[in-house]
Tab-separated table of C-alpha atoms in Angstrom:
chain	number	residue	atom	x	y	z
A	267	MET	CA	-0.137	0.496	0.190
A	268	LEU	CA	2.909	2.257	1.031
A	269	SER	CA	4.231	1.763	-2.891
A	270	ILE	CA	0.793	2.653	-4.420
A	271	THR	CA	0.216	5.150	-2.411
A	272	ILE	CA	3.490	6.279	-3.381
A	273	GLY	CA	2.736	6.267	-6.790
A	274	ILE	CA	-0.608	8.304	-6.316
A	275	ALA	CA	1.354	11.169	-5.129
A	276	ILE	CA	3.932	11.760	-7.385
A	277	GLY	CA	1.715	11.309	-10.471
A	278	ILE	CA	-0.438	14.630	-8.474
A	279	ILE	CA	2.909	16.518	-7.697
A	280	VAL	CA	3.646	15.886	-11.824
A	281	SER	CA	0.279	17.502	-12.500
A	282	PHE	CA	1.051	20.511	-9.920
A	283	GLN	CA	4.167	21.039	-11.888
A	284	THR	CA	2.468	21.022	-15.478
A	285	ALA	CA	0.478	23.599	-13.859
A	286	VAL	CA	3.332	25.791	-12.225
A	287	ASN	CA	5.164	25.296	-15.681
A	288	SER	CA	2.572	26.532	-17.929
A	289	ARG	CA	2.533	29.778	-15.459
A	290	LEU	CA	6.153	29.823	-15.731
A	291	ARG	CA	6.075	29.625	-19.749
A	292	SER	CA	3.418	32.256	-20.128
A	293	PHE	CA	6.440	34.626	-18.576
A	294	ILE	CA	9.801	33.270	-20.480
A	295	GLY	CA	7.278	32.781	-23.596
A	296	SER	CA	10.151	30.174	-24.967
A	297	PRO	CA	8.746	26.800	-23.891
A	298	TYR	CA	12.323	25.200	-24.002
A	299	GLN	CA	14.284	28.325	-22.208
A	300	ALA	CA	11.091	27.585	-18.981
A	301	SER	CA	11.897	23.753	-19.332
A	302	PHE	CA	15.864	23.922	-18.789
A	303	VAL	CA	15.436	26.862	-16.218
A	304	SER	CA	12.844	23.585	-14.021
A	305	PHE	CA	15.707	20.353	-15.109
A	306	ALA	CA	18.466	22.945	-14.136
A	307	ILE	CA	16.372	23.889	-10.375
A	308	GLY	CA	15.548	20.365	-10.635
A	309	THR	CA	19.019	19.029	-11.056
A	310	LEU	CA	20.656	21.606	-8.544
A	311	PHE	CA	17.597	20.309	-5.914
A	312	LEU	CA	19.020	16.327	-6.589
A	313	ALA	CA	22.560	17.603	-5.961
A	314	VAL	CA	21.906	18.862	-3.077
A	315	ILE	CA	20.109	15.627	-1.441
A	316	THR	CA	22.629	13.544	-3.088
A	317	LEU	CA	25.382	15.014	-1.132
A	318	LEU	CA	24.019	15.077	2.023
A	319	GLY	CA	23.209	11.757	2.030
A	320	HIS	CA	26.859	11.316	1.489
A	321	GLN	CA	27.566	10.146	-2.157
A	322	SER	CA	29.178	11.163	-4.934
A	323	LEU	CA	27.139	12.853	-7.677
A	324	TRP	CA	29.638	11.004	-9.766
A	325	VAL	CA	30.410	7.153	-10.829
A	326	SER	CA	33.185	5.572	-11.250
A	327	GLY	CA	35.150	4.692	-14.238
A	328	THR	CA	34.308	0.847	-13.871
A	329	LEU	CA	30.257	0.949	-13.367
A	330	LEU	CA	30.490	3.403	-16.499
A	331	ALA	CA	32.732	1.047	-18.235
A	332	THR	CA	31.048	-2.503	-17.200
A	333	GLN	CA	27.510	-1.062	-17.651
A	334	PRO	CA	25.364	-1.281	-20.617
A	335	TRP	CA	24.536	1.821	-22.570
A	336	TRP	CA	21.550	2.973	-22.275
A	337	ILE	CA	20.989	2.365	-18.490
A	338	TRP	CA	22.840	6.381	-19.275
A	339	ILE	CA	20.099	8.064	-21.480
A	340	GLY	CA	17.168	7.960	-19.334
A	341	GLY	CA	17.653	11.988	-18.725
A	342	LEU	CA	17.779	12.233	-22.862
A	343	LEU	CA	14.540	10.146	-23.395
A	344	GLY	CA	13.018	12.813	-20.522
A	345	VAL	CA	14.123	15.804	-22.901
A	346	ILE	CA	12.932	13.541	-26.435
A	347	PHE	CA	9.355	13.105	-24.255
A	348	LEU	CA	9.361	16.942	-23.158
A	349	THR	CA	9.930	18.445	-26.402
A	350	THR	CA	8.106	15.913	-28.539
A	351	ASN	CA	5.040	16.968	-26.763
A	352	ILE	CA	4.575	21.396	-27.415
A	353	LEU	CA	5.420	20.148	-31.311
A	354	LEU	CA	2.639	17.353	-30.898
A	355	PHE	CA	0.138	20.342	-29.867
A	356	PRO	CA	-0.361	22.731	-32.872
A	357	HIS	CA	-0.926	19.136	-34.891
A	358	ILE	CA	-3.087	17.476	-33.236
A	359	GLY	CA	-4.389	19.766	-30.247
A	360	ALA	CA	-4.460	19.591	-26.333
A	361	VAL	CA	-6.112	16.255	-25.715
A	362	GLN	CA	-5.268	13.833	-28.573
A	363	THR	CA	-1.064	16.087	-27.024
A	364	ALA	CA	-2.392	14.085	-23.920
A	365	ILE	CA	-4.191	10.729	-24.907
A	366	MET	CA	-0.948	9.715	-27.378
A	367	PRO	CA	1.392	9.103	-25.352
A	368	ILE	CA	-0.356	7.920	-22.446
A	369	LEU	CA	-1.795	4.754	-24.212
A	370	GLY	CA	2.627	5.036	-25.020
A	371	GLN	CA	3.005	4.788	-21.730
A	372	VAL	CA	0.618	1.782	-21.057
A	373	ILE	CA	1.248	-0.376	-23.618
A	374	MET	CA	5.379	0.270	-23.510
A	375	GLY	CA	4.710	-0.259	-19.776
A	376	SER	CA	3.096	-4.039	-20.167
A	377	ILE	CA	4.996	-5.050	-22.723
A	378	ILE	CA	8.615	-4.274	-20.892
A	379	ASP	CA	6.790	-6.154	-17.628
A	380	ASN	CA	5.563	-8.651	-19.627
A	381	PHE	CA	9.108	-9.753	-21.416
A	382	GLY	CA	11.242	-8.244	-18.539
A	383	TRP	CA	13.172	-5.961	-20.860
A	384	PHE	CA	16.420	-3.532	-19.870
A	385	SER	CA	16.610	-6.092	-17.001
A	386	ALA	CA	13.122	-5.224	-15.243
A	387	THR	CA	11.583	-8.136	-13.382
A	388	LYS	CA	9.749	-10.236	-15.611
A	389	GLN	CA	5.958	-10.086	-14.863
A	390	PRO	CA	4.031	-11.634	-16.708
A	391	LEU	CA	0.433	-10.296	-18.436
A	392	THR	CA	-2.919	-12.110	-17.050
A	393	LEU	CA	-5.929	-12.051	-18.653
A	394	ILE	CA	-7.250	-9.812	-15.721
A	395	LYS	CA	-4.564	-7.966	-15.761
A	396	ILE	CA	-5.642	-6.963	-19.504
A	397	ILE	CA	-8.668	-6.166	-18.855
A	398	GLY	CA	-7.400	-3.898	-15.967
A	399	LEU	CA	-5.863	-2.316	-18.581
A	400	LEU	CA	-8.355	-1.533	-20.847
A	401	LEU	CA	-10.458	0.091	-18.693
A	402	ALA	CA	-7.781	2.229	-17.035
A	403	LEU	CA	-7.397	4.031	-20.431
A	404	ALA	CA	-10.884	4.005	-21.170
A	405	GLY	CA	-11.149	6.029	-17.933
A	406	ILE	CA	-8.388	8.106	-19.002
A	407	ILE	CA	-10.469	8.672	-22.696
A	408	ILE	CA	-13.446	9.707	-20.688
A	409	THR	CA	-11.531	12.238	-17.927
A	410	VAL	CA	-9.421	14.176	-21.167
A	411	ALA	CA	-10.546	13.642	-24.134
A	412	LEU	CA	-14.844	12.873	-23.752
A	413	PRO	CA	-15.854	16.406	-22.331
A	414	GLY	CA	-13.622	18.079	-25.359
A	415	ILE	CA	-15.513	16.037	-27.496
A	416	LEU	CA	-19.502	16.538	-26.266
A	417	GLN	CA	-18.609	20.040	-26.148
A	418	ARG	CA	-17.347	20.557	-30.054
A	419	ARG	CA	-20.602	18.459	-30.593
A	420	ASN	CA	-22.572	20.218	-28.811
A	421	GLN	CA	-21.099	23.986	-30.379
A	422	LEU	CA	-21.163	22.136	-33.961
A	423	GLN	CA	-17.085	22.642	-33.989
A	424	ARG	CA	-14.969	20.307	-35.861
A	425	PRO	CA	-11.098	20.448	-34.792
A	426	THR	CA	-8.697	21.883	-37.407
A	427	PRO	CA	-5.368	19.792	-37.619
A	428	THR	CA	-2.432	20.453	-39.678
A	429	GLY	CA	0.156	18.337	-41.541
A	430	ASN	CA	-1.063	14.419	-40.925
A	431	PRO	CA	-2.479	14.260	-37.978
A	432	LEU	CA	-2.280	10.000	-38.018
A	433	LEU	CA	1.442	10.635	-38.203
A	434	TRP	CA	1.512	13.041	-35.431
A	435	ARG	CA	-0.472	10.463	-33.214
A	436	LEU	CA	2.150	8.256	-33.935
A	437	LEU	CA	5.141	10.220	-32.666
A	438	GLY	CA	2.971	10.762	-29.568
A	439	VAL	CA	2.291	7.247	-28.635
A	440	PHE	CA	6.067	6.435	-29.210
A	441	ILE	CA	6.802	9.648	-27.417
A	442	GLY	CA	4.874	8.191	-24.833
A	443	ALA	CA	6.469	4.509	-24.895
A	444	LEU	CA	10.002	6.796	-24.745
A	445	GLY	CA	8.667	8.045	-21.254
A	446	ALA	CA	7.682	4.416	-19.835
A	447	THR	CA	11.178	3.082	-21.054
A	448	GLN	CA	12.856	6.207	-19.103
A	449	THR	CA	10.767	5.313	-15.618
A	450	THR	CA	12.610	1.585	-16.548
A	451	ILE	CA	16.110	3.194	-17.044
A	452	ASN	CA	15.890	4.911	-14.742
A	453	GLY	CA	14.163	2.508	-11.898
A	454	ARG	CA	17.168	0.118	-13.043
A	455	LEU	CA	20.067	2.863	-12.982
A	456	GLY	CA	18.885	3.033	-9.135
A	457	LEU	CA	19.371	-0.647	-8.524
A	458	VAL	CA	22.626	-0.422	-10.029
A	459	LEU	CA	24.003	2.741	-7.996
A	460	HIS	CA	22.101	1.651	-4.650
A	461	SER	CA	20.716	5.270	-5.084
A	462	ALA	CA	17.161	6.213	-6.220
A	463	VAL	CA	18.199	10.177	-5.201
A	464	HIS	CA	21.383	8.925	-7.323
A	465	ALA	CA	19.613	7.677	-10.370
A	466	ALA	CA	17.119	10.694	-10.467
A	467	PHE	CA	19.869	13.289	-10.401
A	468	ILE	CA	21.657	11.286	-12.957
A	469	SER	CA	18.992	11.592	-15.109
A	470	PHE	CA	18.367	15.539	-14.099
A	471	LEU	CA	21.728	16.407	-15.164
A	472	ILE	CA	21.468	14.893	-18.150
A	473	GLY	CA	17.897	15.731	-19.220
A	474	THR	CA	19.393	19.596	-18.102
A	475	LEU	CA	22.871	19.383	-20.992
A	476	GLY	CA	20.235	18.000	-23.372
A	477	LEU	CA	18.258	20.811	-22.687
A	478	LEU	CA	20.908	23.288	-23.244
A	479	VAL	CA	21.953	22.028	-25.817
A	480	ILE	CA	18.274	22.269	-27.423
A	481	VAL	CA	18.175	26.168	-26.081
A	482	LEU	CA	21.496	27.504	-27.749
A	483	ILE	CA	19.820	26.045	-31.099
A	484	ALA	CA	16.936	27.736	-31.166
A	485	ASN	CA	17.113	30.114	-28.706
A	486	HIS	CA	20.480	31.209	-28.948
A	487	GLY	CA	20.680	31.669	-24.957
A	488	LEU	CA	18.518	32.229	-22.310
A	489	LYS	CA	18.147	35.843	-22.363
A	490	GLU	CA	13.558	35.482	-22.186
A	491	VAL	CA	14.443	33.555	-18.678
A	492	ARG	CA	14.992	36.990	-16.489
A	493	ARG	CA	11.001	37.593	-18.013
A	494	ALA	CA	9.896	35.870	-14.471
A	495	THR	CA	12.245	37.393	-11.987
A	496	GLY	CA	11.337	40.864	-10.610
A	497	PRO	CA	8.019	42.050	-8.249
A	498	GLY	CA	4.922	40.635	-8.693
A	499	LYS	CA	5.798	37.791	-9.746
A	500	PRO	CA	4.508	34.624	-7.622
A	501	TRP	CA	7.387	32.606	-5.041
A	502	TRP	CA	6.102	29.125	-6.707
A	503	LEU	CA	6.757	29.705	-10.526
A	504	TRP	CA	10.227	28.463	-9.490
A	505	ILE	CA	9.652	24.716	-7.627
A	506	GLY	CA	8.429	22.501	-11.288
A	507	GLY	CA	12.036	21.341	-11.230
A	508	LEU	CA	11.704	20.592	-7.493
A	509	LEU	CA	8.406	18.553	-7.827
A	510	GLY	CA	9.838	17.051	-11.136
A	511	ALA	CA	12.318	16.161	-9.137
A	512	VAL	CA	9.931	14.122	-6.784
A	513	PHE	CA	9.102	12.408	-9.672
A	514	VAL	CA	11.331	10.904	-11.808
A	515	LEU	CA	12.745	10.472	-8.096
A	516	GLY	CA	9.683	8.137	-6.830
A	517	ASN	CA	9.450	6.644	-10.336
A	518	ALA	CA	13.386	5.077	-10.314
A	519	TYR	CA	12.203	4.060	-6.807
A	520	LEU	CA	9.120	2.038	-7.107
A	521	ALA	CA	9.817	0.640	-10.548
A	522	PRO	CA	12.356	-1.735	-9.521
A	523	ILE	CA	9.231	-2.660	-6.781
A	524	LEU	CA	6.347	-2.779	-9.206
A	525	GLY	CA	6.948	-2.747	-11.926
A	526	THR	CA	7.181	-0.385	-15.133
A	527	GLY	CA	3.431	-0.805	-15.751
A	528	GLN	CA	2.496	-0.328	-12.793
A	529	THR	CA	4.381	2.511	-11.541
A	530	VAL	CA	2.814	4.502	-14.661
A	531	VAL	CA	-0.394	3.611	-14.198
A	532	PHE	CA	-0.788	4.169	-10.907
A	533	ALA	CA	1.115	8.079	-11.721
A	534	LEU	CA	-1.490	8.052	-14.142
A	535	LEU	CA	-4.000	7.734	-11.633
A	536	GLY	CA	-2.738	10.219	-9.645
A	537	GLN	CA	-1.785	12.938	-12.767
A	538	ILE	CA	-5.318	12.907	-13.251
A	539	ALA	CA	-7.275	13.185	-10.190
A	540	GLY	CA	-4.102	15.940	-9.489
A	541	GLY	CA	-4.976	17.637	-12.595
A	542	LEU	CA	-9.130	17.836	-12.251
A	543	LEU	CA	-8.223	19.472	-8.419
A	544	VAL	CA	-6.191	21.678	-10.117
A	545	ASP	CA	-8.792	22.287	-12.926
A	546	GLN	CA	-12.108	22.284	-10.455
A	547	PHE	CA	-9.907	25.240	-7.805
A	548	GLY	CA	-7.915	26.894	-10.317
A	549	LEU	CA	-4.522	26.074	-8.527
A	550	LEU	CA	-1.389	27.874	-9.430
A	551	GLY	CA	-2.750	30.362	-11.864
A	552	ALA	CA	-4.358	27.646	-14.139
A	553	THR	CA	-7.831	28.803	-15.610
A	554	ARG	CA	-10.825	27.502	-13.284
A	555	LYS	CA	-12.845	24.960	-15.368
A	556	PRO	CA	-14.957	23.152	-13.076
A	557	VAL	CA	-15.006	19.164	-12.890
A	558	VAL	CA	-18.102	17.489	-14.930
A	559	PRO	CA	-20.029	14.403	-13.595
A	560	VAL	CA	-18.733	12.630	-17.535
A	561	GLN	CA	-15.107	13.029	-16.002
A	562	LEU	CA	-16.015	11.994	-12.394
A	563	LEU	CA	-17.506	8.348	-14.486
A	564	GLY	CA	-13.945	8.137	-15.693
A	565	LEU	CA	-12.116	8.400	-13.023
A	566	ALA	CA	-13.899	5.863	-10.801
A	567	THR	CA	-13.565	3.430	-14.382
A	568	LEU	CA	-9.964	3.823	-14.254
A	569	ILE	CA	-9.663	3.145	-10.732
A	570	ALA	CA	-11.598	0.301	-11.961
A	571	GLY	CA	-9.032	-1.005	-14.308
A	572	VAL	CA	-6.177	-0.097	-11.285
A	573	VAL	CA	-7.599	-2.376	-8.753
A	574	MET	CA	-7.950	-5.223	-11.357
A	575	ILE	CA	-4.328	-4.650	-12.575
A	576	ARG	CA	-2.521	-4.615	-8.637
A	577	LEU	CA	-5.177	-7.355	-7.251
A	578	PHE	CA	-5.251	-10.478	-9.472
């Protein structure tokens, strides 16, 4: 129960991080610079926690030489996930940008557990678990997508995506699969380093360096960051990185215990529940969007799916 509680809690935390980072981006203007700031703050936070635990920030040459190359790329997968999400939005809209990566995460998490990829402990899929996963996906779609679909139908509006929507949807599923892979890799790195905190720091450090390269190429520097400083700006603009660090740390801790699939699903449950709270009360500067009954139905369906996945 403790692991399940942690999984749901870090999902709620990442929904708050999304609201904070969205507000930060509104001041800075550049999504890449805002993401870099968030990653950099998270890296500093994890560095302090690692040092307080009397651990080195670096890894030995022996580990670098003996461990598989993929164990070090979790941070880069996180950056790819983040930046591609930004690119998806104008092509398939907000709802599908949320749904497609989630679909990829759930599918890939289940595949990793079933076959034991990336040195994960095998957790074979059973019929009950498959039904639970389908219920969880249905709950996610009902909660996230159905309200917007019903609203457009009532207003006789149709979305107008640009380019080839199918290719962008497939890209969304693919980056979701990368997100689940990152969870597995960070969990394995935590076991190798004997510290989930150290693993989260390495992941964030590599992600921060990757984002720095993107910022230098796309924006030629960090000039816009100063827009988020000065009087009148809320103090909590700068805690997104801390919340993201807690999320990555939680994933690195839970993946070896629960498996990637269950870690992903529990975190998604918390993320959606937290997102509904943010919308309902307009927390952290978000626009208030009252929860509608169909979203509560979707959340209940998601919970039923999660119970089947865990208990059977």
